[in-house]
Coordinates of C-alpha atoms in Angstrom, one line a residue:
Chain L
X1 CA 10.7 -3.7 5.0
X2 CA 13.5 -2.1 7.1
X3 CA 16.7 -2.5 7.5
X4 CA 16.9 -4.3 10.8
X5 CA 13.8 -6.1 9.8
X6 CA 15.4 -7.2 6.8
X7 CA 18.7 -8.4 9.2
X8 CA 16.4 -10.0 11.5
X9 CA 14.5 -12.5 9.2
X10 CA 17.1 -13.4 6.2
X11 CA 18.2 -16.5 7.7
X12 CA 14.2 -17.5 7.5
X13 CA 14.3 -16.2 3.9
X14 CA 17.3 -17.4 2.9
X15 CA 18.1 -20.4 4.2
X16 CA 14.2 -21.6 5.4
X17 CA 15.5 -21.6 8.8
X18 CA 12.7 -21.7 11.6
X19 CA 13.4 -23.2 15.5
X20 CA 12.3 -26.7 16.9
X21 CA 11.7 -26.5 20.8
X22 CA 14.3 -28.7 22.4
X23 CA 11.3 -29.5 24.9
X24 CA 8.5 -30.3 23.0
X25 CA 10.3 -30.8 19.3
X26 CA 7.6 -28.8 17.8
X27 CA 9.0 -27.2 14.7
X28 CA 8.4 -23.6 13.7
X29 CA 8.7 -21.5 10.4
X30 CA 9.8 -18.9 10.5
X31 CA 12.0 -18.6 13.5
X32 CA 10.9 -17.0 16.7
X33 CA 12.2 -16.9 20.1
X34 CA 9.6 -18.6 22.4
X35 CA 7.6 -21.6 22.0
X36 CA 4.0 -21.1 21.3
X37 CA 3.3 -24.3 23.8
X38 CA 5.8 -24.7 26.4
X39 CA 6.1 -20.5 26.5
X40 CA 9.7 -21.7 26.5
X41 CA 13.1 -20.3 24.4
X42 CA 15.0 -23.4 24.7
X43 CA 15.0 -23.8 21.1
X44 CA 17.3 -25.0 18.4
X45 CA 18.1 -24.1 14.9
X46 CA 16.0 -26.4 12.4
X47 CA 16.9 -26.2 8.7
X48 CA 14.0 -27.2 6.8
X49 CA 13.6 -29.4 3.8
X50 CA 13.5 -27.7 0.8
X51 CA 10.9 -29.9 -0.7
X52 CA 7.1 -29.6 -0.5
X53 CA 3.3 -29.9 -2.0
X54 CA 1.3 -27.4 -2.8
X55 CA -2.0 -26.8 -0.5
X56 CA -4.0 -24.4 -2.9
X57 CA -3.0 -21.5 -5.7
X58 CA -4.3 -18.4 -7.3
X59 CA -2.8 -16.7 -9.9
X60 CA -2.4 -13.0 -8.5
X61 CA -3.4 -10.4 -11.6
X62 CA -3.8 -7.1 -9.1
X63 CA -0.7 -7.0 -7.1
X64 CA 1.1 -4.4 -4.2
X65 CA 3.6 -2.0 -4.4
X66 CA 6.5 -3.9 -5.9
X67 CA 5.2 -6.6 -7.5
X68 CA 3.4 -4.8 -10.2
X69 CA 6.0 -5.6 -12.6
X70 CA 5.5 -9.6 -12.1
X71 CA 1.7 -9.5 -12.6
X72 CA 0.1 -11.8 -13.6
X73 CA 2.1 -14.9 -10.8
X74 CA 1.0 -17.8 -9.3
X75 CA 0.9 -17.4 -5.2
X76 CA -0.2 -20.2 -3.2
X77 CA 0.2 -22.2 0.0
X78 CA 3.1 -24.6 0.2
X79 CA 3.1 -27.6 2.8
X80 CA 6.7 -29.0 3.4
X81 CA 7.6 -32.2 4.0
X82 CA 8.1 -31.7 7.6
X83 CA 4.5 -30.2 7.8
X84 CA 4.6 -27.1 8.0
X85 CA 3.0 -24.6 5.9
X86 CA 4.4 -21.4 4.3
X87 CA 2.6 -19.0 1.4
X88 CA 5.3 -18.1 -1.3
X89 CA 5.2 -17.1 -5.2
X90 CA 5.0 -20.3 -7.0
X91 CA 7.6 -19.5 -10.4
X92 CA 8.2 -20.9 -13.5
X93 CA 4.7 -22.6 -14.5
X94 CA 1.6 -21.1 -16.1
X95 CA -1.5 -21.4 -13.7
X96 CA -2.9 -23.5 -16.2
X97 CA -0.2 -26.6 -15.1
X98 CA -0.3 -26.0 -11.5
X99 CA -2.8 -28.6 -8.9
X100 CA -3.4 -29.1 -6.1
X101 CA -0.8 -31.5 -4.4
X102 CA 2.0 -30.7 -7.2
X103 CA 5.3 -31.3 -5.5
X104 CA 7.4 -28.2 -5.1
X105 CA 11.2 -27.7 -4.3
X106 CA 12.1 -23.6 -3.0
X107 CA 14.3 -21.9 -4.0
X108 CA 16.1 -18.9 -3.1
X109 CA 14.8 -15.9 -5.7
X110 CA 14.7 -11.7 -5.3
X111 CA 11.2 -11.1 -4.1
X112 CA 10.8 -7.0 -4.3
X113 CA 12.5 -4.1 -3.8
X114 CA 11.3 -2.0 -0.5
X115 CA 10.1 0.8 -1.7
X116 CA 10.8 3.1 1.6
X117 CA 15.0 1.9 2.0
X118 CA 15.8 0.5 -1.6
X119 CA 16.8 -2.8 0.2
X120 CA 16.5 -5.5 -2.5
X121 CA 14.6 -8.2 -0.7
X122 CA 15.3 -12.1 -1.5
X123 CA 13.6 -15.2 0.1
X124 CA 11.5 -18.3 -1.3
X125 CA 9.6 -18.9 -4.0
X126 CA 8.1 -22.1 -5.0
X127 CA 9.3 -24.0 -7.8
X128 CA 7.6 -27.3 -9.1
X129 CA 9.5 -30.1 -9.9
X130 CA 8.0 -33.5 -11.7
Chain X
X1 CA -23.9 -10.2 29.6
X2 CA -26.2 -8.1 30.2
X3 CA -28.2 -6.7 27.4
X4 CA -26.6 -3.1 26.0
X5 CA -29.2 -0.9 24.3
X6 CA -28.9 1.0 21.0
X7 CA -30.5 4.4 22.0
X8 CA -29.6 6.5 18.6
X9 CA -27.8 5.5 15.0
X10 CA -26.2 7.6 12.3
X11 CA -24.4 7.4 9.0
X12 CA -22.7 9.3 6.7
X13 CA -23.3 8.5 3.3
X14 CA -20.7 5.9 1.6
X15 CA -18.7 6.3 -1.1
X16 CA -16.2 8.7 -2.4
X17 CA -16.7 11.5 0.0
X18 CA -13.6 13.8 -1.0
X19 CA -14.7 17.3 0.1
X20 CA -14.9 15.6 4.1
X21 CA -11.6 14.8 6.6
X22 CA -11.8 11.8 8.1
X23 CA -12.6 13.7 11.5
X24 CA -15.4 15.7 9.9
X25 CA -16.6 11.7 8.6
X26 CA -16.4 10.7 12.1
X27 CA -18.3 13.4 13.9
X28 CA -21.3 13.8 10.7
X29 CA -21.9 10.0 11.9
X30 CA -21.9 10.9 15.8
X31 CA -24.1 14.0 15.8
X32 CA -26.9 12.6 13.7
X33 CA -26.5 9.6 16.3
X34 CA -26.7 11.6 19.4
X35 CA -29.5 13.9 17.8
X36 CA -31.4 10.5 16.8
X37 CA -31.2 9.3 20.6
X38 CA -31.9 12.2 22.0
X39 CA -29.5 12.3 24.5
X40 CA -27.4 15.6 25.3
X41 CA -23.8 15.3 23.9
X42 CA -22.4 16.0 27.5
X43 CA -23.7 12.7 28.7
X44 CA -21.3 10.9 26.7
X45 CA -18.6 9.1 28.9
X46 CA -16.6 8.0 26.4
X47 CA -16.1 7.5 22.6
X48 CA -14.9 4.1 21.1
X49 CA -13.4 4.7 17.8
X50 CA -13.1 1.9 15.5
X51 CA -10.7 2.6 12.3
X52 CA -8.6 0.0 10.8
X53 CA -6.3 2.3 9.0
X54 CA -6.4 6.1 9.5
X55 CA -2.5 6.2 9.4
X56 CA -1.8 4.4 6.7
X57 CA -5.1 5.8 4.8
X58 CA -4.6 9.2 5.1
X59 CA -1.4 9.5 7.6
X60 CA -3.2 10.4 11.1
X61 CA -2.9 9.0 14.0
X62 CA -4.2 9.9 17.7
X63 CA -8.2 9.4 16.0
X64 CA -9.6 9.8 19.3
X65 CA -8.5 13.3 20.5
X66 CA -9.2 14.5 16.5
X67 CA -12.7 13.5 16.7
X68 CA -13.6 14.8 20.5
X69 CA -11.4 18.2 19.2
X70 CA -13.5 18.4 16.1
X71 CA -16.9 17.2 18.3
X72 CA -16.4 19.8 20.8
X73 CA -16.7 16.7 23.3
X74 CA -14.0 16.6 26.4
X75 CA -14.6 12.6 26.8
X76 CA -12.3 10.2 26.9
X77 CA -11.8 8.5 23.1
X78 CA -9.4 6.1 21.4
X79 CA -9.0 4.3 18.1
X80 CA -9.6 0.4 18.1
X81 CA -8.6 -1.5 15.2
X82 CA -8.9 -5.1 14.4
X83 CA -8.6 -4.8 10.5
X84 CA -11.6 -5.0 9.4
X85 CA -13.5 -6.1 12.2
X86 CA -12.2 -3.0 14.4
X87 CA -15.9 -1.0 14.2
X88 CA -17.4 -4.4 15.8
X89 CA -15.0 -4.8 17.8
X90 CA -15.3 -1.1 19.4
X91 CA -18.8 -2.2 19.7
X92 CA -18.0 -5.0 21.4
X93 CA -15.3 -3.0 23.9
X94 CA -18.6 -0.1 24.1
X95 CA -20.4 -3.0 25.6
X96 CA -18.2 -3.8 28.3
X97 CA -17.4 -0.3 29.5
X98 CA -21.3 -0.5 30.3
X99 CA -21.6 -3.8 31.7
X100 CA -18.5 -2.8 34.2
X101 CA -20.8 -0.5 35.6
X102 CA -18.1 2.2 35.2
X103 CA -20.3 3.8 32.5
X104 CA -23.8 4.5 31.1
X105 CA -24.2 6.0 27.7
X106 CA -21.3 5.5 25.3
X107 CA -20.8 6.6 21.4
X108 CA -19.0 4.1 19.1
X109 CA -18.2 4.9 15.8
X110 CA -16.9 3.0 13.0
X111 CA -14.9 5.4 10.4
X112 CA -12.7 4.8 7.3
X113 CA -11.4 7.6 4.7
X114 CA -9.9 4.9 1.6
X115 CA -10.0 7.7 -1.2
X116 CA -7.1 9.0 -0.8
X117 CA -4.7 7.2 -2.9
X118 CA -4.7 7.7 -6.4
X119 CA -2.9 4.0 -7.8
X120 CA -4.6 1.0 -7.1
X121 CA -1.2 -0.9 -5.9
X122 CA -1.7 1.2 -3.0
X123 CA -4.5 0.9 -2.0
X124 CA -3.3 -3.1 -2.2
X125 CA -1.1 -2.6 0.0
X126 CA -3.2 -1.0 2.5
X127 CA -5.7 -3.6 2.4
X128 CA -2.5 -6.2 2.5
X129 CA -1.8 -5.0 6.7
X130 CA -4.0 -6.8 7.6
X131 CA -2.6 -9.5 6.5
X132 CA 1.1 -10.8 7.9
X133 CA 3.1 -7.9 6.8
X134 CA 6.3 -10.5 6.6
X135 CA 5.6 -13.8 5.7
X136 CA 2.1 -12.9 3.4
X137 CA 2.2 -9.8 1.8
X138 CA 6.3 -9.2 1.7
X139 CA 6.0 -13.1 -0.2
X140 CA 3.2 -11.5 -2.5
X141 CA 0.0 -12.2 -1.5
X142 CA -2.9 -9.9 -1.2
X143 CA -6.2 -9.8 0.5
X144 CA -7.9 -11.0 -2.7
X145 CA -5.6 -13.9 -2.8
X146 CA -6.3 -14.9 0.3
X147 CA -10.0 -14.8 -0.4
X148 CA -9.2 -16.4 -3.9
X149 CA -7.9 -19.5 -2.3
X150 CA -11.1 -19.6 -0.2
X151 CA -13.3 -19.7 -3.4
X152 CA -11.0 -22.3 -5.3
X153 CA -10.9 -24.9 -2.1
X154 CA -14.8 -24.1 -2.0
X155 CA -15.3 -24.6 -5.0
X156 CA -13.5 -27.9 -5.2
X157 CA -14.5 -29.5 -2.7
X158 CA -18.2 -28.1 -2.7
X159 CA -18.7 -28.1 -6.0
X160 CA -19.6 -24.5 -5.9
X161 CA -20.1 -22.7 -8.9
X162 CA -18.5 -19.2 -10.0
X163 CA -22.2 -18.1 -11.1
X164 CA -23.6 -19.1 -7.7
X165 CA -20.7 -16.7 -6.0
X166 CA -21.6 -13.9 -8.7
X167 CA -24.8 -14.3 -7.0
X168 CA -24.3 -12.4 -4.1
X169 CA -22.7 -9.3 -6.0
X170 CA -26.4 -9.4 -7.8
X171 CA -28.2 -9.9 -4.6
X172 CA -26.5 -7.3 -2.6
X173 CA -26.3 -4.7 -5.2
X174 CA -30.5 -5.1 -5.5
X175 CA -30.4 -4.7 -1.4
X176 CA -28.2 -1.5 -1.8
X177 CA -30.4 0.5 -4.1
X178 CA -32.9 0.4 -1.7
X179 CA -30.8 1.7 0.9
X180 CA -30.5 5.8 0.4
X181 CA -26.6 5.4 1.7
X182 CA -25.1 3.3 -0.4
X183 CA -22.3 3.7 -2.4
X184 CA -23.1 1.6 -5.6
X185 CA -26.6 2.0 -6.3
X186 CA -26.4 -0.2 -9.4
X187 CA -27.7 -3.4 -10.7
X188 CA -25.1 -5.7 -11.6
X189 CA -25.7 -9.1 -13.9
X190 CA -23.8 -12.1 -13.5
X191 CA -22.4 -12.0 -17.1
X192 CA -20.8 -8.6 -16.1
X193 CA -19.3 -9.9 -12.8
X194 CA -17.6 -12.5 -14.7
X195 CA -16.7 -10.4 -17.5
X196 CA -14.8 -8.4 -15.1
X197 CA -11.4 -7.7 -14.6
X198 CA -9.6 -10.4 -12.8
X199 CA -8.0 -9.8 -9.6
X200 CA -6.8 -13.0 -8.2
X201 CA -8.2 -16.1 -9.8
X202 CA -11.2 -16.6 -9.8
X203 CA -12.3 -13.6 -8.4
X204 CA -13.0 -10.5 -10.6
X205 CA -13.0 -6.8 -9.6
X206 CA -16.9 -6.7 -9.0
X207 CA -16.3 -9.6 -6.6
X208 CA -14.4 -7.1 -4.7
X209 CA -15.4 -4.0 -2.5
X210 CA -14.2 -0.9 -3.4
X211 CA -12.3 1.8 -1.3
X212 CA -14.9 3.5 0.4
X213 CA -15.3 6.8 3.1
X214 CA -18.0 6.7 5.4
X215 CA -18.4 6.6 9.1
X216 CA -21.5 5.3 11.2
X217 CA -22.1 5.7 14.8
X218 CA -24.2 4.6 17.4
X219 CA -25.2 5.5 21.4
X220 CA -25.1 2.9 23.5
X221 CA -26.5 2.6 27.2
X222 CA -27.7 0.6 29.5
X223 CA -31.2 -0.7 30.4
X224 CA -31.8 1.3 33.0
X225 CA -31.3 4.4 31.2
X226 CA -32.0 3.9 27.8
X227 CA -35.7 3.1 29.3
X228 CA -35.7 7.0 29.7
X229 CA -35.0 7.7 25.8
X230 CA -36.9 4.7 24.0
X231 CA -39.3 3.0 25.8
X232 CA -38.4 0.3 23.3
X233 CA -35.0 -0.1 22.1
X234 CA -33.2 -2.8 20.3
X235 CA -30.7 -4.7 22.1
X236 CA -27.7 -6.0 21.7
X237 CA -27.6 -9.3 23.5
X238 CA -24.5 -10.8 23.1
X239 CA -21.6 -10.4 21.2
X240 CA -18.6 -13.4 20.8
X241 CA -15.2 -13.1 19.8
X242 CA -13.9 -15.5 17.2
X243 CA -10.2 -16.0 16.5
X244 CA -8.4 -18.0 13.7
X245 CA -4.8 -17.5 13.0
X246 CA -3.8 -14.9 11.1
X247 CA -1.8 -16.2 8.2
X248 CA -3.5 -18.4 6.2
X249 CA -1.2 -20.8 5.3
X250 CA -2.1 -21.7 9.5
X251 CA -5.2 -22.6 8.9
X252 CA -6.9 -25.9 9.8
X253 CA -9.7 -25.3 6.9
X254 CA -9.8 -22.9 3.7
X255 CA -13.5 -23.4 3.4
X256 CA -14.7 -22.9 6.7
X257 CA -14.5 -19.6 9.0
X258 CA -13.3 -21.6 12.0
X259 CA -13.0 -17.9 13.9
X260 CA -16.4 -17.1 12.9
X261 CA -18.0 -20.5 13.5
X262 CA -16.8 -20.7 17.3
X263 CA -17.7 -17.1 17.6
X264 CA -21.5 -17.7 16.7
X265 CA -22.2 -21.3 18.4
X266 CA -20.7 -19.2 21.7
X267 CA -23.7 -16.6 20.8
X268 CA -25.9 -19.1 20.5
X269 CA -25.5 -20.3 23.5
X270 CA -25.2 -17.3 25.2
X271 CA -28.7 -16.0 24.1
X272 CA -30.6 -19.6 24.7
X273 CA -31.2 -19.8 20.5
X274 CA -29.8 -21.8 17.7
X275 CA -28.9 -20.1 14.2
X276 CA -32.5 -21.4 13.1
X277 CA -34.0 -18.5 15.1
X278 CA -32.2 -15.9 13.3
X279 CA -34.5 -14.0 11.2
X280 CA -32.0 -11.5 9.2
X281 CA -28.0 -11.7 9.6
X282 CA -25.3 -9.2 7.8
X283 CA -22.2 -10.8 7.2
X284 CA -18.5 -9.6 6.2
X285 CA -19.0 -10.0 2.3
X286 CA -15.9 -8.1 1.8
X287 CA -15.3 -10.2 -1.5
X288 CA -17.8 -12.2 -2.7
X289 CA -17.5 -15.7 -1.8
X290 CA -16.8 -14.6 2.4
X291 CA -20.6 -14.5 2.4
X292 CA -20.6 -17.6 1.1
X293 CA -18.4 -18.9 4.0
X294 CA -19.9 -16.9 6.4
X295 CA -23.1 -18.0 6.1
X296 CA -21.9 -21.6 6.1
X297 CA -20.0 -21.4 9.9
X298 CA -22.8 -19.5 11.1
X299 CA -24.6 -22.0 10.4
X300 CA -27.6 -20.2 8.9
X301 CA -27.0 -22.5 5.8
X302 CA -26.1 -26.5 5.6
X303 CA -22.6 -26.8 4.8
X304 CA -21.2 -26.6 1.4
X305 CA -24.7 -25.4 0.2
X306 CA -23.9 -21.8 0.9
X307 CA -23.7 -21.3 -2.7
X308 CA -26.6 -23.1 -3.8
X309 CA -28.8 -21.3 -0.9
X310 CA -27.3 -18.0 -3.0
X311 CA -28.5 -19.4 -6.1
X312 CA -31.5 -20.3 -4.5
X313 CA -32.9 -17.1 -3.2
X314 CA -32.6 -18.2 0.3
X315 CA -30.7 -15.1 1.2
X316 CA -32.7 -12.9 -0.8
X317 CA -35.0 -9.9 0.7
X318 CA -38.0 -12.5 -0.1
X319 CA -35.6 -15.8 1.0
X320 CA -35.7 -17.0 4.0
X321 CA -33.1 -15.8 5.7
X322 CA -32.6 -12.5 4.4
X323 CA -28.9 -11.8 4.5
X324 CA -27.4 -8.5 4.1
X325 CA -30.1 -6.6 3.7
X326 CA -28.5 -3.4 3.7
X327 CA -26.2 -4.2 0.7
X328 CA -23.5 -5.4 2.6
X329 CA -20.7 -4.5 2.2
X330 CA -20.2 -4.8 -1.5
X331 CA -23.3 -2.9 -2.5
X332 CA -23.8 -0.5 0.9
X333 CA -19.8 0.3 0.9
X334 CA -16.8 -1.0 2.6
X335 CA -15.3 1.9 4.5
X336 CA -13.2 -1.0 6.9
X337 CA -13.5 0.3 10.3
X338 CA -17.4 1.5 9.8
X339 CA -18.3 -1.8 8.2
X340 CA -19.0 -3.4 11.9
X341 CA -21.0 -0.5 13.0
X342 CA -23.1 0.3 10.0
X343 CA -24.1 -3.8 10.1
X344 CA -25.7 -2.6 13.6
X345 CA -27.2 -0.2 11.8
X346 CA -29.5 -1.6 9.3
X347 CA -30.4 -4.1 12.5
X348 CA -31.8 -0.9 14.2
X349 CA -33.8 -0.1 11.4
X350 CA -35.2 -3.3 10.4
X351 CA -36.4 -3.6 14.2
X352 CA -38.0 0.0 14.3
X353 CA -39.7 -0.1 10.9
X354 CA -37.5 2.3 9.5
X355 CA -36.1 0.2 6.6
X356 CA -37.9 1.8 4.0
X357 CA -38.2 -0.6 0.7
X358 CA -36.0 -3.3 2.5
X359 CA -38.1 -3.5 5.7
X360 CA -38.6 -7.2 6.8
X361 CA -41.6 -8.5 9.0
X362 CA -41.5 -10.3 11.7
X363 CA -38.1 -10.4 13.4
X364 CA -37.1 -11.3 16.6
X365 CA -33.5 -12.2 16.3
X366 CA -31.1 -10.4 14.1
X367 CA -27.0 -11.5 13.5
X368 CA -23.9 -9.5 12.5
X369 CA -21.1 -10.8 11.5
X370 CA -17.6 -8.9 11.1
X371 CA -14.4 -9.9 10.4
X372 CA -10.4 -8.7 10.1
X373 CA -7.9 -9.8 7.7
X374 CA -9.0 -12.8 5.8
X375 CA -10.9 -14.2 9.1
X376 CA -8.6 -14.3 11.9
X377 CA -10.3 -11.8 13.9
X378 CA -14.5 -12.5 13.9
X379 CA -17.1 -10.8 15.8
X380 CA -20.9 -12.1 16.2
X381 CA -23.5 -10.2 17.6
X382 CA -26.7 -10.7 17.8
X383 CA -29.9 -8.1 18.6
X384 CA -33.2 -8.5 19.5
X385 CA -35.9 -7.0 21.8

């Protein structure tokens, strides 16, 4: 990840901020500028909930450049409450105590550091709660 | 559309091919092609390169003017990429430039050079673009993840059973030591499949494919001319386009290919048959369990029963609808951009009798099936006479 790329999506990563279409109220994560149904950039900032279910798991044991060091972690697909669906780390639980359906609260964690800039990327990992 | 003719096939062998460029890959594959149709190498019009990752692979871009240099071939040529799907895809855009009447006899290739790295993470990575760059593999995930989940919904919800996806690793490993160009010519036992490293749970490392250099390439042309080279060539009669969203996490269903299914019931269609007329079909098994899936949306198996027709034999060389007779791509090789074009291969040879120990009888419709990423991009084709 670049610099500007970095600049460009933190608010998604940091603050799980997407866009709702003031036309059509669809909501949207991350945030983008037009939307997908009314081809339309009327949109307004949407702060989603930070709560959620997870959708399915895998614990990762083979991982890319700059998560070696975390192997093995739990990845999976999160749903939040608004609906929409994200994929994020899932921390702090052995794979053994994760299911299906398990709610889930994000929170804000360092995910890698770019190999090509040094930038020291953070965003969203999932964290379940009981 | 009107049918499109394979006139001439070739293939380099698979598998670690270290002493050949990626060019020099590329234009083995298209001179044992043109020599097999016949056709002079000045009647080209154009080459249609598909390559999912020559710049991240081995850091070269601008494919097509590499290959016509190395060829000795002044025709117009560019690179097509769709991840993994990008050989059938270039197919698929071969096809057209024929059927706009603009052209007549066409090379496609499908090439890949994977070798290059020397850690594994990085090869990860490069398998990880196709993915969302962003919001997948900057969160962590990996193509085997993505299949991973794929396996643990199926196997949830199906009650499929991590022998039954070994299976296919077994059965397509058997295929591909009957083919001469394969890269692992090896029997492989369930036990050992499970015993295997993990990767992303539950698949193990000899769910996976490995990275793999080859290139295959074909000559295409239309009727009318390729009457003048084979008085009977195989055709290509349709092929669909499937799409799915990229991400996963956007997915309506982790245990169906929706890309893949709408892709094949358009084929269908298009060619007047239903999926119970295909005789022999090779699907994207670039892990394990996508055969599983893939066979299920093209609806050559009921449902949910994808694994059990493994287990079964059904997709065995005997079974009754052979499937991936070549050794797919986990036992013939998985260089990513020739995978699409080395499935049209094996189709060409099981129609001319030229399949040596894994010819079929019989066949009047064949399928292929290729996909990019972890199915957002499909392509279904489908050949016959």
């Amino acid at each position: 990840m670049g610099v500007a790329e970095s600049w460009r999506t933190n608010q998604s990563r940091y603050l799980m901020e997407g866009r709702k279409c003031t036309k059509c109220k669809t909501l949207y994560f991350p945030i983008r500028q037009h939307c997908a149904k009314c081809m339309d950039d009327s949109m307004e900032r949407y702060i989603f909930d930070t709560k959620g279910k997870i959708v399915e798991f895998t614990r990762i044991e083979e991982a890319p450049q700059g998560f070696e060091l975390m192997v093995p972690y739990n990845y999976g697909i999160v749903e939040l409450d608004e609906g929409v669906r994200i994929s994020c780390q899932i921390i702090d639980s052995y794979s053994k105590d994760l299911e299906v359906g398990m709610p889930v609260e994000m929170t804000f964690r360092l995910l890698r550091k770019s190999e090509d800039q040094g930038i020291l990327q953070y965003g969203f990992k999932a964290l379940p709660i009981e | 559309m009107d049918k499109i003719a394979i006139i001439g096939v070739g293939s380099t062998d698979f598998g670690d091919l270290y002493d050949k460029a990626i060019d020099e890959i590329a234009v083995g594959a298209l001179f044992e092609a043109i020599k097999s149709s016949g056709v002079e190498k000045e009647k080209i019009k154009s080459l249609f390169i598909g390559n999912m990752g020559s710049e991240i692979f081995v850091k070269q871009e601008h494919l097509g003017n590499m290959v016509t240099t190395l060829a000795d071939l002044p025709a117009p040529s560019f690179k097509i990429e769709a991840a993994g799907a990008s050989g059938a895809v270039a197919m698929r855009t071969a096809c057209h430039s024929i059927q706009s009447g603009h052209m007549d006899i066409v090379g496609v290739i499908g090439v890949e050079k994977m070798t290059e790295f020397t850690k594994q993470s990085e090869t990860q990575g490069a398998l990880a673009t196709g993915l969302d760059a962003m919001w997948e593999s900057n969160m962590g995930g990996t193509l085997a993840s993505g299949f991973a989940m794929m396996a643990k919904a199926h196997m949830r919800e199906y009650n499929t059973t991590r022998e039954q996806i070994a299976q296919v690793a077994v059965k397509n490993h058997q295929n591909a030591r009957k083919n001469p160009k394969s890269q692992f010519k090896i029997n492989v036992r369930v036990e050992s499949i499970l015993n295997s490293k993990l990767i992303a749970d539950p698949l193990r490392l000899f769910d996976m494919t490995a990275a793999c250099d080859g290139g295959s390439a074909l000559i295409l042309a239309s009727a009318e001319v390729a009457e003048s080279y084979d008085s009977d060539p195989v055709y290509i009669h349709t092929s669909k386009f499937g799409y799915a969203p990229m991400q996963m996490h956007r997915r309506e269903s982790l245990t169906t290919l929706n890309g893949t299914k709408f892709a094949a019931e358009r084929a269908y269609e298009k060619v007047g048959i239903t999926a119970k007329d295909i005789d022999l079909a090779e699907v994207h098994d670039i892990f394990t369990i996508a055969e599983i899936l893939a066979i299920e949306s093209l609806g050559l198996v009921p449902v949910g029963e994808g694994g059990k027709a493994t287990e079964d034999g059904v997709t065995a060389l005997d079974g009754s609808i052979p499937v991936n007779t070549s050794g797919g791509l986990k036992g013939r090789g998985a260089p990513l951009g020739a995978t699409g074009v080395s499935q049209a291969i094996e189709m060409y040879e099981q129609f001319n009798n030229l399949a040596g120990e894994r010819q079929l009888k019989d066949i009047e419709w064949g399928l292929t099936h290729s996909m990019g990423g972890t199915g957002g991009t499909s392509v279904v084709t489908i050949y016959g006479r």
